[in-house]
Coordinates of C-alpha atoms and ligand atoms in Angstrom, one line a residue:
M784 CA -0.1 -0.1 -0.2
Q785 CA 1.3 3.3 -0.7
Y786 CA 0.3 6.2 1.3
Y787 CA -0.1 10.3 -0.1
S788 CA 0.5 13.5 1.5
L789 CA -3.6 15.2 1.7
Q790 CA -1.0 18.4 0.8
N791 CA 0.1 17.0 -2.3
H792 CA -1.1 14.0 -3.8
Q793 CA 1.9 13.2 -5.4
H794 CA 4.1 12.2 -2.8
R795 CA 4.2 9.3 -2.4
A796 CA 5.3 6.9 0.7
S797 CA 5.4 3.1 2.0
F798 CA 3.5 2.4 5.1
R799 CA 7.2 1.8 6.7
E800 CA 8.0 5.8 6.0
A801 CA 4.6 6.8 6.9
V802 CA 5.3 5.5 10.1
I803 CA 8.7 6.6 10.5
Q804 CA 7.7 10.1 9.5
G805 CA 4.5 10.4 11.3
L806 CA 3.6 13.4 8.9
A807 CA 4.7 14.0 5.5
P808 CA 7.6 16.6 4.8
D809 CA 5.0 18.9 3.5
K810 CA 3.4 19.1 6.7
G811 CA 0.4 16.8 5.3
L812 CA -1.3 14.0 7.0
Y813 CA -0.5 10.9 5.0
F814 CA -3.8 9.1 3.3
P815 CA -3.8 5.6 1.8
S816 CA -3.6 5.5 -1.9
E817 CA -6.7 3.1 -2.5
I818 CA -9.5 1.9 -0.1
P819 CA -8.9 -1.6 0.1
K820 CA -12.8 -3.7 -0.2
L821 CA -13.9 -6.6 2.2
D822 CA -15.2 -10.0 0.6
K823 CA -19.3 -9.3 1.4
D824 CA -18.7 -13.3 2.5
F825 CA -16.1 -12.4 5.2
I826 CA -18.4 -9.5 7.1
E827 CA -21.6 -11.4 6.7
R828 CA -19.4 -14.6 8.5
L829 CA -17.8 -12.3 10.5
D830 CA -19.0 -13.6 14.1
E831 CA -17.5 -17.0 12.9
Y832 CA -14.3 -15.7 13.1
D833 CA -11.6 -14.3 16.3
P834 CA -10.8 -10.9 16.9
Q835 CA -7.2 -11.6 15.9
Y836 CA -7.5 -12.8 12.8
I837 CA -10.5 -10.0 11.9
A838 CA -8.0 -7.4 13.1
R839 CA -5.4 -9.0 10.3
K840 CA -7.6 -9.1 7.7
V841 CA -8.9 -5.4 8.3
I842 CA -5.1 -4.4 8.5
Q843 CA -3.0 -6.2 6.3
P844 CA -4.0 -4.5 2.8
F845 CA -2.8 -1.7 4.9
V846 CA 0.8 -3.0 6.0
G847 CA 1.4 -4.8 2.8
A848 CA 4.8 -6.0 2.7
D849 CA 6.5 -4.0 4.6
I850 CA 5.8 -6.4 8.3
P851 CA 5.5 -10.0 7.3
V852 CA 2.4 -11.9 8.3
Q853 CA 4.0 -13.7 11.0
Y854 CA 4.9 -10.5 13.0
L855 CA 1.7 -8.7 12.3
T856 CA -0.3 -11.6 13.6
Q857 CA 2.2 -10.8 16.7
I858 CA 2.0 -7.2 16.8
I859 CA -1.7 -7.9 17.0
R860 CA -1.6 -10.2 19.4
E861 CA 0.3 -8.3 22.0
T862 CA -2.2 -5.3 21.2
L863 CA -5.5 -6.8 21.5
T864 CA -4.8 -8.3 25.0
F865 CA -8.5 -6.9 26.3
P866 CA -12.4 -7.4 25.6
F867 CA -15.0 -4.4 23.7
P868 CA -17.4 -5.2 25.7
L869 CA -21.0 -4.0 24.5
R870 CA -23.4 -3.1 27.1
E871 CA -27.5 -2.5 26.9
V872 CA -28.1 1.0 28.1
E873 CA -31.7 1.1 27.3
E874 CA -33.4 -0.3 24.5
N875 CA -31.8 -0.6 21.6
V876 CA -28.6 2.2 22.6
Y877 CA -25.7 0.3 23.4
A878 CA -22.1 1.3 24.6
L879 CA -19.5 0.1 23.3
E880 CA -16.8 0.2 25.8
L881 CA -13.4 0.7 24.5
F882 CA -11.4 1.3 28.7
H883 CA -10.6 -2.2 29.2
G884 CA -7.0 -1.7 28.1
P885 CA -4.1 -0.9 30.4
T886 CA -4.9 2.9 30.5
L887 CA -8.2 3.0 30.2
A888 CA -9.1 4.6 27.3
F889 CA -9.6 3.3 23.7
K890 CA -6.2 5.3 22.8
D891 CA -4.7 1.7 24.4
V892 CA -4.9 0.0 20.6
G893 CA -3.0 2.1 18.6
A894 CA -0.5 3.4 20.8
K895 CA -0.1 -0.5 21.6
F896 CA -0.4 -1.3 17.2
M897 CA 2.0 1.4 16.6
A898 CA 4.9 0.8 19.3
G899 CA 4.8 -3.0 17.5
C900 CA 5.3 -1.2 14.3
L901 CA 7.7 1.2 15.4
G902 CA 9.6 -1.7 16.8
Y903 CA 10.1 -3.6 13.7
F904 CA 11.3 -1.5 11.7
R905 CA 13.9 -0.1 14.3
R906 CA 15.1 -3.9 14.8
S907 CA 18.4 -3.8 13.7
A908 CA 19.1 0.3 14.0
E909 CA 22.0 0.9 15.7
Q910 CA 20.8 3.7 17.4
P911 CA 17.6 4.2 19.7
V912 CA 14.9 6.2 18.7
T913 CA 13.3 8.7 21.4
V914 CA 9.3 9.2 21.4
L915 CA 9.3 12.8 22.4
V916 CA 5.5 13.7 23.3
A917 CA 3.9 16.3 25.2
T918 CA 0.3 15.1 26.3
S919 CA -2.6 17.3 28.1
G920 CA -3.8 13.3 29.7
D921 CA -4.8 10.4 27.9
T922 CA -2.2 10.1 25.1
G923 CA 0.8 10.1 27.7
G924 CA -0.2 7.1 29.2
A925 CA -1.2 5.0 26.6
V926 CA 1.9 5.9 24.6
A927 CA 4.3 5.1 27.8
H928 CA 2.3 2.0 28.0
G929 CA 2.3 1.0 24.6
F930 CA 6.1 1.6 24.3
Y931 CA 7.2 0.0 27.5
D932 CA 10.1 -2.1 26.8
V933 CA 9.9 -1.8 23.4
P934 CA 13.5 -2.5 22.7
G935 CA 15.0 0.2 20.6
V936 CA 12.9 3.3 21.4
E937 CA 13.1 5.3 24.4
V938 CA 10.3 7.4 25.5
V939 CA 10.2 11.4 27.2
I940 CA 6.6 12.6 28.1
L941 CA 6.3 16.2 28.8
Y942 CA 3.3 17.0 30.9
P943 CA 2.1 20.0 32.4
S944 CA 2.6 20.0 36.5
G945 CA -0.3 20.4 38.4
K946 CA -2.8 19.9 35.4
V947 CA -3.1 16.1 34.6
S948 CA -5.6 13.6 37.3
E949 CA -3.8 12.3 39.6
L950 CA -3.9 8.8 37.8
Q951 CA -3.5 9.8 34.8
E952 CA -0.1 11.3 36.5
K953 CA 0.7 8.0 38.1
Q954 CA 0.1 6.4 34.6
L955 CA 3.3 8.8 33.3
T956 CA 5.1 8.2 35.9
T957 CA 5.4 4.9 37.9
L958 CA 6.9 2.7 34.8
G959 CA 10.5 3.5 34.6
R960 CA 12.8 1.0 32.4
N961 CA 12.5 2.9 28.7
I962 CA 9.6 5.5 30.0
R963 CA 10.8 9.0 31.4
A964 CA 8.5 12.0 32.5
L965 CA 9.6 15.4 32.2
E966 CA 7.2 17.6 34.6
I967 CA 7.1 20.8 33.1
K968 CA 6.3 23.8 35.2
G969 CA 3.9 25.5 32.9
T970 CA 1.1 24.3 30.1
F971 CA 0.2 22.4 28.2
D972 CA 0.8 24.3 25.4
D973 CA 4.5 25.1 26.6
C974 CA 4.9 21.6 26.6
Q975 CA 3.8 21.3 23.0
R976 CA 5.9 24.3 22.1
M977 CA 8.8 22.3 23.3
V978 CA 8.3 18.8 21.3
K979 CA 7.8 21.1 18.2
T980 CA 11.1 22.5 18.5
A981 CA 12.7 20.0 19.4
F982 CA 11.6 18.4 16.2
L983 CA 13.4 21.3 14.3
D984 CA 16.7 20.9 16.0
S985 CA 18.8 19.3 14.2
E986 CA 22.0 19.1 16.7
L987 CA 19.4 17.3 18.9
Q988 CA 18.2 15.0 16.1
A989 CA 21.9 14.2 15.2
R990 CA 22.5 13.7 18.9
R991 CA 19.2 12.1 19.5
P992 CA 16.7 10.8 17.1
L993 CA 13.2 12.0 17.7
T994 CA 10.2 10.5 16.4
S995 CA 6.7 11.6 17.3
A996 CA 4.1 8.8 18.7
N997 CA 1.2 11.4 17.8
S998 CA -2.6 10.4 16.8
I999 CA -1.9 11.8 13.2
N1000 CA 0.1 8.7 12.3
V1001 CA -1.1 6.1 10.5
A1002 CA -0.4 3.3 12.9
R1003 CA -2.5 4.9 15.5
W1004 CA -5.3 5.3 13.2
L1005 CA -5.8 2.6 11.2
P1006 CA -6.1 -0.2 14.0
Q1007 CA -9.1 2.1 15.6
M1008 CA -11.2 0.3 13.0
F1009 CA -10.9 -2.8 14.7
Y1010 CA -13.6 -2.5 17.5
Y1011 CA -16.1 -1.2 15.0
F1012 CA -15.6 -4.8 13.2
M1013 CA -16.5 -6.6 16.5
A1014 CA -19.6 -4.5 17.9
Y1015 CA -20.9 -5.3 13.9
R1016 CA -19.5 -9.1 14.9
K1017 CA -22.0 -8.9 17.9
I1018 CA -24.6 -7.2 16.1
K1019 CA -24.9 -8.3 12.7
Q1020 CA -28.1 -10.7 13.7
W1021 CA -30.3 -8.6 14.8
K1022 CA -30.8 -7.2 11.2
R1023 CA -31.0 -3.0 11.7
E1024 CA -29.7 -0.2 10.6
T1025 CA -26.7 1.0 13.0
V1026 CA -25.7 4.3 13.6
I1027 CA -22.5 4.4 15.8
S1028 CA -21.8 8.1 17.9
V1029 CA -18.2 8.6 18.6
P1030 CA -17.1 11.6 20.9
S1031 CA -15.2 13.7 19.0
G1032 CA -12.1 15.7 19.6
N1033 CA -9.0 15.0 17.0
F1034 CA -11.6 13.1 15.2
G1035 CA -9.2 10.4 14.1
N1036 CA -11.6 7.7 15.9
I1037 CA -14.3 8.6 13.8
C1038 CA -12.3 8.5 10.8
S1039 CA -11.6 5.0 11.6
G1040 CA -15.0 4.3 12.0
M1041 CA -15.9 5.5 8.8
M1042 CA -13.1 3.8 7.2
A1043 CA -14.0 0.6 8.2
A1044 CA -17.3 1.8 6.5
A1045 CA -15.8 2.1 3.2
M1046 CA -14.2 -1.0 3.0
G1047 CA -17.4 -2.5 3.3
L1048 CA -18.6 -2.4 7.2
P1049 CA -22.4 -2.2 7.0
I1050 CA -22.3 0.7 9.3
Q1051 CA -25.4 3.4 8.1
H1052 CA -24.4 6.5 9.5
F1053 CA -22.1 8.1 12.1
V1054 CA -22.9 11.1 14.5
A1055 CA -20.1 13.1 16.4
A1056 CA -20.8 14.5 19.5
T1057 CA -18.4 17.1 20.6
N1058 CA -18.1 19.5 23.5
V1059 CA -18.7 23.3 23.4
N1060 CA -15.5 23.0 20.9
D1061 CA -18.2 22.2 18.0
T1062 CA -16.2 23.8 14.6
V1063 CA -17.3 20.6 13.1
P1064 CA -21.3 20.7 13.8
R1065 CA -20.9 23.7 12.8
F1066 CA -19.3 23.6 8.8
L1067 CA -22.0 20.6 9.0
V1068 CA -24.4 23.9 9.5
N1069 CA -22.9 26.3 7.3
G1070 CA -20.0 24.3 5.0
K1071 CA -17.3 27.1 6.9
Y1072 CA -14.3 26.0 8.7
E1073 CA -14.0 28.8 11.4
P1074 CA -11.8 26.8 14.6
H1075 CA -12.0 29.3 17.7
Q1076 CA -10.2 29.0 20.1
A1077 CA -10.2 26.0 22.1
V1078 CA -12.2 25.7 25.5
A1079 CA -11.9 23.8 28.5
T1080 CA -14.4 21.2 29.5
L1081 CA -15.2 18.2 31.2
S1082 CA -14.2 16.1 28.1
N1083 CA -11.2 17.3 28.5
A1084 CA -9.6 15.2 26.2
M1085 CA -11.9 16.7 23.1
D1086 CA -11.2 20.1 23.6
V1087 CA -9.8 20.5 20.4
A1088 CA -10.3 23.5 18.2
D1089 CA -9.1 22.8 14.8
P1090 CA -9.3 18.5 14.5
S1091 CA -6.5 17.7 12.5
N1092 CA -8.2 13.9 11.4
F1093 CA -11.2 16.0 10.0
V1094 CA -9.4 16.6 6.8
R1095 CA -9.1 12.7 6.2
I1096 CA -13.0 12.3 7.0
L1097 CA -13.3 14.7 4.1
Q1098 CA -10.9 12.8 1.4
L1099 CA -12.8 9.8 2.0
F1100 CA -15.8 11.6 0.9
S1101 CA -13.8 13.1 -1.9
Q1102 CA -14.5 16.8 -0.9
N1103 CA -18.5 16.0 -1.1
E1104 CA -20.3 18.0 1.4
R1105 CA -23.6 16.7 0.1
A1106 CA -22.1 12.9 0.4
L1107 CA -20.9 13.5 3.6
K1108 CA -24.0 15.2 5.1
A1109 CA -25.8 11.9 4.6
T1110 CA -23.5 9.9 6.6
L1111 CA -22.6 12.4 9.1
S1112 CA -24.3 14.4 11.4
A1113 CA -22.3 16.2 14.4
Y1114 CA -23.9 18.2 17.5
R1115 CA -22.4 19.9 20.4
F1116 CA -23.0 19.4 24.0
T1117 CA -22.4 21.8 27.0
D1118 CA -20.6 20.4 30.8
E1119 CA -24.6 21.3 32.1
E1120 CA -26.3 18.8 29.4
T1121 CA -23.2 16.4 30.2
V1122 CA -23.9 15.9 33.8
A1123 CA -27.3 15.7 33.9
V1124 CA -27.5 13.0 31.9
M1125 CA -24.7 11.4 33.5
K1126 CA -27.0 11.3 36.3
K1127 CA -29.9 10.6 34.2
V1128 CA -28.9 7.4 32.9
Y1129 CA -27.0 6.6 35.9
K1130 CA -30.5 7.2 38.1
E1131 CA -33.1 5.3 35.3
S1132 CA -30.5 2.3 33.9
Q1133 CA -27.8 2.4 36.3
Y1134 CA -25.2 2.8 33.4
L1135 CA -22.3 5.0 34.4
M1136 CA -20.7 6.9 31.8
D1137 CA -17.7 9.3 31.4
P1138 CA -17.7 12.9 30.8
H1139 CA -16.6 11.8 27.2
G1140 CA -19.0 8.6 26.8
A1141 CA -21.5 11.1 27.9
V1142 CA -21.1 13.4 25.0
G1143 CA -21.4 9.9 22.8
Y1144 CA -24.4 9.2 24.3
L1145 CA -26.4 13.0 23.8
G1146 CA -25.7 13.0 20.5
L1147 CA -26.8 9.3 19.5
K1148 CA -30.1 10.2 21.6
R1149 CA -30.4 13.2 19.1
Y1150 CA -29.4 11.2 16.2
M1151 CA -32.4 8.8 17.3
D1152 CA -35.3 11.3 19.2
Q1153 CA -35.4 12.2 14.3
H1154 CA -34.9 9.0 13.0
P1155 CA -36.5 6.0 15.5
G1156 CA -36.4 2.3 14.7
V1157 CA -32.4 2.7 14.5
T1158 CA -30.1 0.7 16.5
G1159 CA -27.8 2.8 18.3
I1160 CA -24.2 2.5 19.8
F1161 CA -22.2 5.2 21.4
L1162 CA -18.3 4.8 22.4
E1163 CA -17.3 4.6 25.6
T1164 CA -13.9 5.7 25.2
A1165 CA -12.5 5.9 29.2
H1166 CA -13.5 4.5 32.4
P1167 CA -14.8 6.8 35.2
V1168 CA -12.5 6.6 37.2
K1169 CA -10.3 8.5 35.1
F1170 CA -12.2 11.5 35.3
A1171 CA -13.5 10.6 39.4
N1172 CA -12.3 14.0 40.1
V1173 CA -15.2 15.7 37.9
M1174 CA -17.8 13.5 38.3
P1175 CA -21.2 14.8 39.3
K1176 CA -22.1 14.7 43.0
G1177 CA -23.4 11.2 43.9
L1178 CA -22.0 9.3 41.0
E1179 CA -18.5 9.3 42.2
E1180 CA -19.5 6.8 45.0
A1181 CA -20.4 4.8 42.3
I1182 CA -17.3 4.4 40.4
A1183 CA -16.0 0.5 40.3
V1184 CA -12.1 1.1 40.9
P1185 CA -10.5 -2.0 38.3
E1186 CA -8.0 -3.5 40.5
R1187 CA -5.0 -2.4 38.4
V1188 CA -5.6 0.8 39.5
Q1189 CA -5.6 -0.1 43.5
Q1190 CA -2.1 -2.1 42.5
M1191 CA -0.8 1.2 40.8
N1192 CA -1.4 2.9 43.8
G1193 CA 2.2 1.4 45.5
H1194 CA 4.0 2.5 42.9
G1195 CA 6.3 5.6 43.4
K1196 CA 6.5 8.7 41.3
E1197 CA 9.4 9.4 39.1
S1198 CA 9.7 12.6 37.2
V1199 CA 12.1 15.3 36.5
L1200 CA 10.6 18.5 37.4
M1201 CA 11.8 21.0 34.7
N1202 CA 10.7 24.9 34.2
A1203 CA 9.1 25.4 30.7
D1204 CA 12.1 26.0 29.0
Y1205 CA 13.5 24.9 25.9
A1206 CA 17.4 25.2 26.6
A1207 CA 16.9 23.1 29.9
M1208 CA 15.1 20.4 27.7
K1209 CA 17.5 20.2 25.4
E1210 CA 20.4 20.0 27.4
W1211 CA 18.5 17.1 29.5
L1212 CA 18.0 15.2 26.5
M1213 CA 21.6 15.9 25.0
R1214 CA 23.1 14.6 27.9
Ligands
LIG868 C1 -8.7 11.0 22.8 C2 -10.1 10.6 23.6 C3 -11.1 11.3 22.4 C4 -11.2 12.0 21.1 O1 -10.9 11.0 19.8 P1 -10.4 11.8 19.0 O2 -10.1 10.5 18.1 O3 -9.3 12.4 19.1 O4 -11.5 12.7 18.4 C5 -12.6 10.8 23.2 N1 -12.4 10.3 24.6 C6 -11.2 10.1 25.2 C7 -11.6 9.3 26.4 C8 -10.2 10.2 24.6 O5 -8.9 9.7 25.2

């Protein structure tokens, strides 16, 4: 499979090059040169196959010969180590739980798969590569766990001191080995700026080659298709129209679902549910793409004003807005609506949602109000315990704390406290 840059369709790269580079040299996102179509028979019989086989069938065409099948199978085995249960919340409304992985959020899937690919491509490199990443919370933990102990790869994570939750900080700072955390006395934007400066610093790169584990990397984006197939595998006998609502920030997750549909998975409609950072819902109304300044909300992993993956969605529909609108609806919700629905659903159905899942639920219900008779699924992207500090009163006590979170309480934090100063970080990385 070849990938082209969305900035310049003439620029081509292999899967291997696209994974190692992340972004094309012209800063465009990579997009596959063709969308493979899956056999009808394969889709019809999804429930007869095991998840690892399905994942391999789905991803293999995108990887091509760059990773031998045997090794790809092993990467998939190491990625799919946890289930994706589909829970009935109300009649015809289901939660697809994506939070049963090591850091309790869906990003575990993409991070682990990408780590496997990069580890393979770097297996005989003389010098280790450093994955440098800034995090506002969830990404850092998923990357740390995904790349833990991968030979030839070192990970350095920058996070803003005092601005991530206690559990998120534990996930970044307690692993050790090849994972190091820099606790920056500043904001997420400071961390992001320091990382960007480092990528442009040729002196540093010569001493210590850097790469990113950003969500735009094709090896993080594409494996997110897996769980859409797993969900369909469970519901296919219902023979009803299926709608999936995805709480969206950077729009990578929903874009992978739409990619799965483009490959032949029978999902009739998608809903992008956002918080008040609503660039895409506004775009679908007036055709104008006008990002505002990002606003902080309870669903903080979706506080994105200019979602980087939206260009990929437009490309999937060949820039045809009309075709896009026939398949995608987008709605925005406030924190007040989010909290109210978390309480309501817990009271009526005893199902506890995290703020991101709650936004997804709201989006699904809005669509279903206008389109009765469909089966609706919303993605529950994070475990509620990750957001215990923002849970409304009365719900916090309802959180069932998973065993591995309790275990983590025994580990000590290890991080390097640093000013938001590029020179200080460079000196630390060069040492
Ligand atoms: C990252 C994240 C999202 C948003 O996913 P995108 O692919 O960026 O749209 C939603 N929920 C949670 C919990 C996340 O960590």
